[in-house]
One Martini backbone bead per residue (centre of mass of N, CA, C, O) as a GRO file, in nm:
protein
  259
    1MET     BB    1   0.078   0.073   0.045
    2PRO     BB    2   0.087   0.373  -0.060
    3PHE     BB    3   0.197   0.684   0.058
    4TYR     BB    4   0.107   1.029   0.108
    5ALA     BB    5   0.287   1.292   0.188
    6VAL     BB    6   0.172   1.610   0.366
    7ALA     BB    7   0.333   1.874   0.466
    8ARG     BB    8   0.233   2.113   0.266
    9GLY     BB    9  -0.143   2.224   0.360
   10HIS     BB   10  -0.431   2.230   0.442
   11SER     BB   11  -0.390   1.875   0.546
   12PRO     BB   12  -0.117   1.769   0.698
   13GLY     BB   13  -0.042   1.403   0.604
   14VAL     BB   14  -0.107   1.081   0.580
   15TYR     BB   15  -0.229   0.928   0.276
   16THR     BB   16  -0.361   0.629   0.092
   17SER     BB   17  -0.488   0.850  -0.096
   18TRP     BB   18  -0.458   1.052  -0.390
   19PRO     BB   19  -0.706   1.242  -0.352
   20ASP     BB   20  -0.659   1.319  -0.096
   21ALA     BB   21  -0.409   1.446  -0.099
   22GLN     BB   22  -0.472   1.649  -0.353
   23ALA     BB   23  -0.692   1.839  -0.210
   24GLN     BB   24  -0.421   1.940  -0.006
   25ILE     BB   25  -0.249   2.082  -0.269
   26ASN     BB   26  -0.510   2.214  -0.384
   27GLY     BB   27  -0.473   2.605  -0.341
   28TYR     BB   28  -0.146   2.538  -0.277
   29THR     BB   29   0.186   2.710  -0.192
   30ALA     BB   30   0.406   2.505  -0.191
   31ALA     BB   31   0.370   2.227  -0.210
   32ARG     BB   32   0.434   1.926   0.003
   33TYR     BB   33   0.515   1.610  -0.161
   34LYS     BB   34   0.531   1.201  -0.130
   35LYS     BB   35   0.591   0.891  -0.227
   36PHE     BB   36   0.540   0.578  -0.013
   37ASP     BB   37   0.588   0.298   0.114
   38THR     BB   38   0.596   0.419   0.429
   39LYS     BB   39   0.477   0.534   0.708
   40ASP     BB   40   0.760   0.615   0.841
   41GLU     BB   41   0.837   0.802   0.566
   42ALA     BB   42   0.568   0.983   0.571
   43GLU     BB   43   0.600   1.100   0.865
   44GLU     BB   44   0.916   1.188   0.856
   45PHE     BB   45   0.851   1.403   0.635
   46VAL     BB   46   0.615   1.555   0.803
   47LYS     BB   47   0.832   1.672   1.024
   48GLU     BB   48   1.049   1.782   0.839
   49ASN     BB   49   0.833   2.014   0.650
   50ALA     BB   50   0.658   2.104   0.806
   51LEU     BB   51   0.453   2.406   0.964
   52ASN     BB   52   0.435   2.339   1.275
   53LYS     BB   53   0.273   2.075   1.219
   54PRO     BB   54   0.074   1.767   1.264
   55VAL     BB   55   0.044   1.445   1.234
   56VAL     BB   56  -0.176   1.322   1.021
   57ASP     BB   57  -0.405   1.024   1.009
   58ARG     BB   58  -0.606   0.942   0.684
   59ARG     BB   59  -0.671   0.648   0.583
   60GLU     BB   60  -1.003   0.649   0.683
   61LYS     BB   61  -1.043   0.879   0.447
   62ALA     BB   62  -1.186   0.949   0.158
   63SER     BB   63  -1.273   1.021  -0.110
   64GLY     BB   64  -1.470   1.216  -0.246
   65ASP     BB   65  -1.603   1.043  -0.498
   66SER     BB   66  -1.659   0.774  -0.284
   67GLN     BB   67  -1.830   0.916  -0.094
   68VAL     BB   68  -2.075   0.913   0.072
   69GLU     BB   69  -2.354   1.094   0.165
   70GLY     BB   70  -2.346   1.077   0.480
   71LYS     BB   71  -2.029   1.244   0.529
   72ARG     BB   72  -2.186   1.496   0.397
   73LYS     BB   73  -2.478   1.623   0.525
   74ARG     BB   74  -2.614   1.913   0.357
   75ASP     BB   75  -2.900   1.917   0.408
   76ASP     BB   76  -3.256   2.037   0.429
   77ASP     BB   77  -3.207   1.965   0.764
   78GLU     BB   78  -2.910   2.130   0.761
   79GLU     BB   79  -2.782   2.383   0.964
   80GLU     BB   80  -2.579   2.667   0.942
   81GLU     BB   81  -2.265   2.701   1.034
   82GLU     BB   82  -2.045   2.899   1.159
   83GLU     BB   83  -1.793   3.072   1.056
   84GLY     BB   84  -1.465   3.019   1.069
   85GLN     BB   85  -1.192   3.174   1.248
   86GLY     BB   86  -0.950   3.346   1.095
   87GLU     BB   87  -0.639   3.383   0.898
   88LYS     BB   88  -0.647   3.346   0.542
   89LYS     BB   89  -0.482   3.283   0.297
   90LEU     BB   90  -0.381   3.248  -0.043
   91HIS     BB   91  -0.340   2.965  -0.287
   92VAL     BB   92  -0.121   2.805  -0.495
   93ASP     BB   93  -0.078   2.561  -0.676
   94GLU     BB   94   0.206   2.433  -0.780
   95GLY     BB   95   0.044   2.292  -1.039
   96GLU     BB   96  -0.049   2.548  -1.115
   97LYS     BB   97  -0.167   2.782  -1.351
   98LYS     BB   98  -0.214   3.081  -1.544
   99THR     BB   99  -0.374   3.353  -1.655
  100GLU     BB  100  -0.440   3.586  -1.798
  101ASP     BB  101  -0.656   3.668  -1.599
  102GLY     BB  102  -0.612   3.505  -1.322
  103LEU     BB  103  -0.633   3.203  -1.356
  104SER     BB  104  -0.659   2.871  -1.314
  105LEU     BB  105  -0.479   2.561  -1.391
  106ASP     BB  106  -0.456   2.245  -1.352
  107ASP     BB  107  -0.237   1.995  -1.463
  108GLU     BB  108  -0.504   1.925  -1.688
  109GLY     BB  109  -0.637   2.227  -1.754
  110TYR     BB  110  -0.833   2.321  -1.565
  111LEU     BB  111  -1.041   2.486  -1.419
  112VAL     BB  112  -1.083   2.656  -1.122
  113VAL     BB  113  -1.336   2.612  -0.892
  114TYR     BB  114  -1.581   2.712  -0.698
  115SER     BB  115  -1.837   2.691  -0.511
  116VAL     BB  116  -2.148   2.762  -0.318
  117GLY     BB  117  -2.435   2.708  -0.083
  118VAL     BB  118  -2.710   2.862   0.118
  119CYS     BB  119  -2.909   2.858   0.419
  120GLU     BB  120  -2.996   3.100   0.596
  121PHE     BB  121  -3.214   3.015   0.882
  122HIS     BB  122  -3.321   2.750   0.873
  123GLY     BB  123  -3.598   2.671   0.953
  124LYS     BB  124  -3.721   2.959   0.956
  125SER     BB  125  -3.805   3.236   0.959
  126GLY     BB  126  -3.632   3.403   0.677
  127GLN     BB  127  -3.495   3.231   0.498
  128LYS     BB  128  -3.185   3.220   0.301
  129SER     BB  129  -3.042   3.178  -0.045
  130GLY     BB  130  -2.708   3.133  -0.181
  131CYS     BB  131  -2.447   3.243  -0.442
  132GLY     BB  132  -2.114   3.093  -0.495
  133VAL     BB  133  -1.790   3.206  -0.677
  134PHE     BB  134  -1.427   3.107  -0.714
  135PHE     BB  135  -1.166   3.168  -0.896
  136ALA     BB  136  -1.033   3.496  -0.748
  137GLU     BB  137  -0.907   3.733  -0.611
  138ASP     BB  138  -1.093   3.982  -0.670
  139HIS     BB  139  -1.249   3.895  -0.927
  140GLU     BB  140  -1.478   3.944  -1.219
  141ARG     BB  141  -1.599   3.632  -1.212
  142ASN     BB  142  -1.707   3.652  -0.944
  143VAL     BB  143  -2.000   3.489  -0.725
  144SER     BB  144  -2.307   3.693  -0.636
  145VAL     BB  145  -2.607   3.539  -0.502
  146PRO     BB  146  -2.953   3.489  -0.536
  147LEU     BB  147  -3.166   3.262  -0.508
  148LYS     BB  148  -3.393   3.075  -0.758
  149GLY     BB  149  -3.613   2.986  -0.521
  150LYS     BB  150  -3.645   2.854  -0.250
  151ALA     BB  151  -3.500   2.766   0.002
  152SER     BB  152  -3.184   2.581  -0.031
  153ASN     BB  153  -2.903   2.410  -0.032
  154ASN     BB  154  -2.937   2.229  -0.277
  155ALA     BB  155  -3.014   2.457  -0.465
  156ALA     BB  156  -2.761   2.630  -0.446
  157ASP     BB  157  -2.541   2.448  -0.533
  158ILE     BB  158  -2.641   2.389  -0.792
  159GLN     BB  159  -2.687   2.678  -0.900
  160ALA     BB  160  -2.370   2.778  -0.817
  161ALA     BB  161  -2.265   2.581  -1.060
  162THR     BB  162  -2.405   2.692  -1.302
  163HIS     BB  163  -2.267   2.959  -1.267
  164ALA     BB  164  -1.979   2.856  -1.319
  165LEU     BB  165  -2.035   2.716  -1.608
  166ILE     BB  166  -2.119   2.986  -1.734
  167THR     BB  167  -1.847   3.148  -1.646
  168ALA     BB  168  -1.653   2.966  -1.836
  169LYS     BB  169  -1.767   3.006  -2.122
  170ALA     BB  170  -1.782   3.277  -2.146
  171ALA     BB  171  -1.436   3.251  -2.106
  172GLY     BB  172  -1.343   3.045  -2.297
  173TYR     BB  173  -1.386   2.751  -2.137
  174ASP     BB  174  -1.390   2.369  -2.166
  175LYS     BB  175  -1.230   2.317  -1.890
  176VAL     BB  176  -1.402   2.213  -1.564
  177ALA     BB  177  -1.297   2.248  -1.184
  178VAL     BB  178  -1.590   2.165  -0.933
  179HIS     BB  179  -1.503   2.281  -0.638
  180THR     BB  180  -1.724   2.092  -0.401
  181ASP     BB  181  -1.917   2.046  -0.045
  182SER     BB  182  -2.131   1.834  -0.251
  183GLN     BB  183  -2.230   1.521  -0.263
  184PHE     BB  184  -2.488   1.524  -0.342
  185MET     BB  185  -2.415   1.695  -0.654
  186ILE     BB  186  -2.200   1.444  -0.763
  187ASN     BB  187  -2.434   1.196  -0.721
  188CYS     BB  188  -2.618   1.344  -0.950
  189MET     BB  189  -2.402   1.361  -1.179
  190THR     BB  190  -2.241   1.092  -1.153
  191SER     BB  191  -2.481   0.887  -1.116
  192TRP     BB  192  -2.819   0.961  -1.127
  193LEU     BB  193  -2.920   1.116  -1.367
  194LYS     BB  194  -2.940   0.926  -1.602
  195ASN     BB  195  -3.174   0.741  -1.476
  196TRP     BB  196  -3.375   0.968  -1.464
  197LYS     BB  197  -3.376   1.074  -1.760
  198LYS     BB  198  -3.522   0.753  -1.827
  199LYS     BB  199  -3.765   0.789  -1.582
  200ASP     BB  200  -3.887   1.113  -1.593
  201TRP     BB  201  -3.802   1.200  -1.280
  202LYS     BB  202  -3.731   0.913  -1.116
  203LYS     BB  203  -3.723   0.742  -0.878
  204SER     BB  204  -3.705   0.434  -0.771
  205ASP     BB  205  -3.963   0.427  -0.617
  206GLY     BB  206  -4.121   0.689  -0.788
  207GLU     BB  207  -4.026   0.936  -0.695
  208SER     BB  208  -3.974   1.293  -0.745
  209VAL     BB  209  -3.714   1.481  -0.814
  210LYS     BB  210  -3.573   1.674  -0.665
  211ASN     BB  211  -3.450   1.968  -0.823
  212LYS     BB  212  -3.506   1.927  -1.108
  213GLU     BB  213  -3.460   2.229  -1.228
  214GLU     BB  214  -3.161   2.253  -1.130
  215LEU     BB  215  -3.036   2.006  -1.288
  216ILE     BB  216  -3.140   2.099  -1.595
  217GLU     BB  217  -2.930   2.341  -1.569
  218LEU     BB  218  -2.685   2.198  -1.476
  219ASP     BB  219  -2.661   2.062  -1.745
  220LYS     BB  220  -2.666   2.219  -1.945
  221ALA     BB  221  -2.403   2.364  -1.870
  222THR     BB  222  -2.223   2.093  -1.967
  223GLU     BB  223  -2.235   2.160  -2.227
  224GLY     BB  224  -1.914   2.152  -2.419
  225LEU     BB  225  -1.773   2.041  -2.116
  226ALA     BB  226  -1.525   1.965  -1.935
  227VAL     BB  227  -1.634   1.771  -1.639
  228LYS     BB  228  -1.483   1.819  -1.292
  229TRP     BB  229  -1.589   1.658  -0.955
  230ILE     BB  230  -1.465   1.836  -0.630
  231HIS     BB  231  -1.430   1.735  -0.341
  232VAL     BB  232  -1.382   1.870   0.007
  233LYS     BB  233  -1.436   2.020   0.311
  234ALA     BB  234  -1.590   2.186   0.485
  235LYS     BB  235  -1.474   2.427   0.704
  236SER     BB  236  -1.112   2.345   0.664
  237GLY     BB  237  -0.934   2.571   0.463
  238ILE     BB  238  -1.028   2.613   0.246
  239VAL     BB  239  -1.018   2.921   0.018
  240GLY     BB  240  -1.216   2.877  -0.181
  241ASN     BB  241  -1.442   2.786  -0.039
  242ASP     BB  242  -1.425   3.052   0.189
  243GLU     BB  243  -1.499   3.187  -0.024
  244ALA     BB  244  -1.771   3.081  -0.178
  245ARG     BB  245  -1.941   3.163   0.083
  246LYS     BB  246  -1.925   3.399   0.136
  247LEU     BB  247  -2.051   3.504  -0.134
  248ALA     BB  248  -2.320   3.319  -0.034
  249LYS     BB  249  -2.414   3.511   0.165
  250VAL     BB  250  -2.438   3.785   0.017
  251GLY     BB  251  -2.640   3.714  -0.150
  252ALA     BB  252  -2.902   3.603   0.063
  253LYS     BB  253  -2.923   3.936   0.165
  254GLN     BB  254  -3.082   3.883  -0.175
  255TYR     BB  255  -3.318   3.744  -0.080
  256GLU     BB  256  -3.638   3.634  -0.257
  257ALA     BB  257  -3.873   3.499  -0.174
  258ASP     BB  258  -4.026   3.493  -0.506
  259ALA     BB  259  -3.785   3.446  -0.710
   0.00000   0.00000   0.00000
């Protein structure tokens, strides 16, 4: 079994899955990481190269695309937590390249973008939803808009990703890596959507698919694009995700229930 040592990244530690390790170095300046055959060697590498951060064993953590929905269930039954405190620095992945308009491409040439949807005051009177899309610090293509429709976390996540793809396409990009903390949306787009469309938007139990209209728009936005869906952990210090959340919260302030 290989061990991936991430000494400098969003969450330094030892990983046994490359996608997990890669998620920690995406968007991080001067990331330092290396593959080893033994755990001891990997831990030693982290200790020697980490910026005064403890070694964390990540062997039990599943990769974003393989996590079941329950691993991070931020659906309409869950309220938003308060945003974490602390100063954060914007990072750029060592393997990323900057475009002429100041955006980032990953090592496969995909445009890097983060999208987040929020539902403020969930389950209470006056709940509001917004969508945030983050491309780069203070960039003109960043998006902060209110949700269209009934306030909902899932709907906001889907609409945020739609805005991300539409914006990327309008800017002339045809390969986009959407980083999202919504495993539900990733499952929709990569596992469930195809069968739902075949079954006239019915689930296996015969129930109608929720967020059908939002998903139709998101599916349409993917046309002509190569899209990678990358799961990131919410509120874990990943700058792009945190910045997209801030934009979504600003958008939520403009939300109107009959929008």
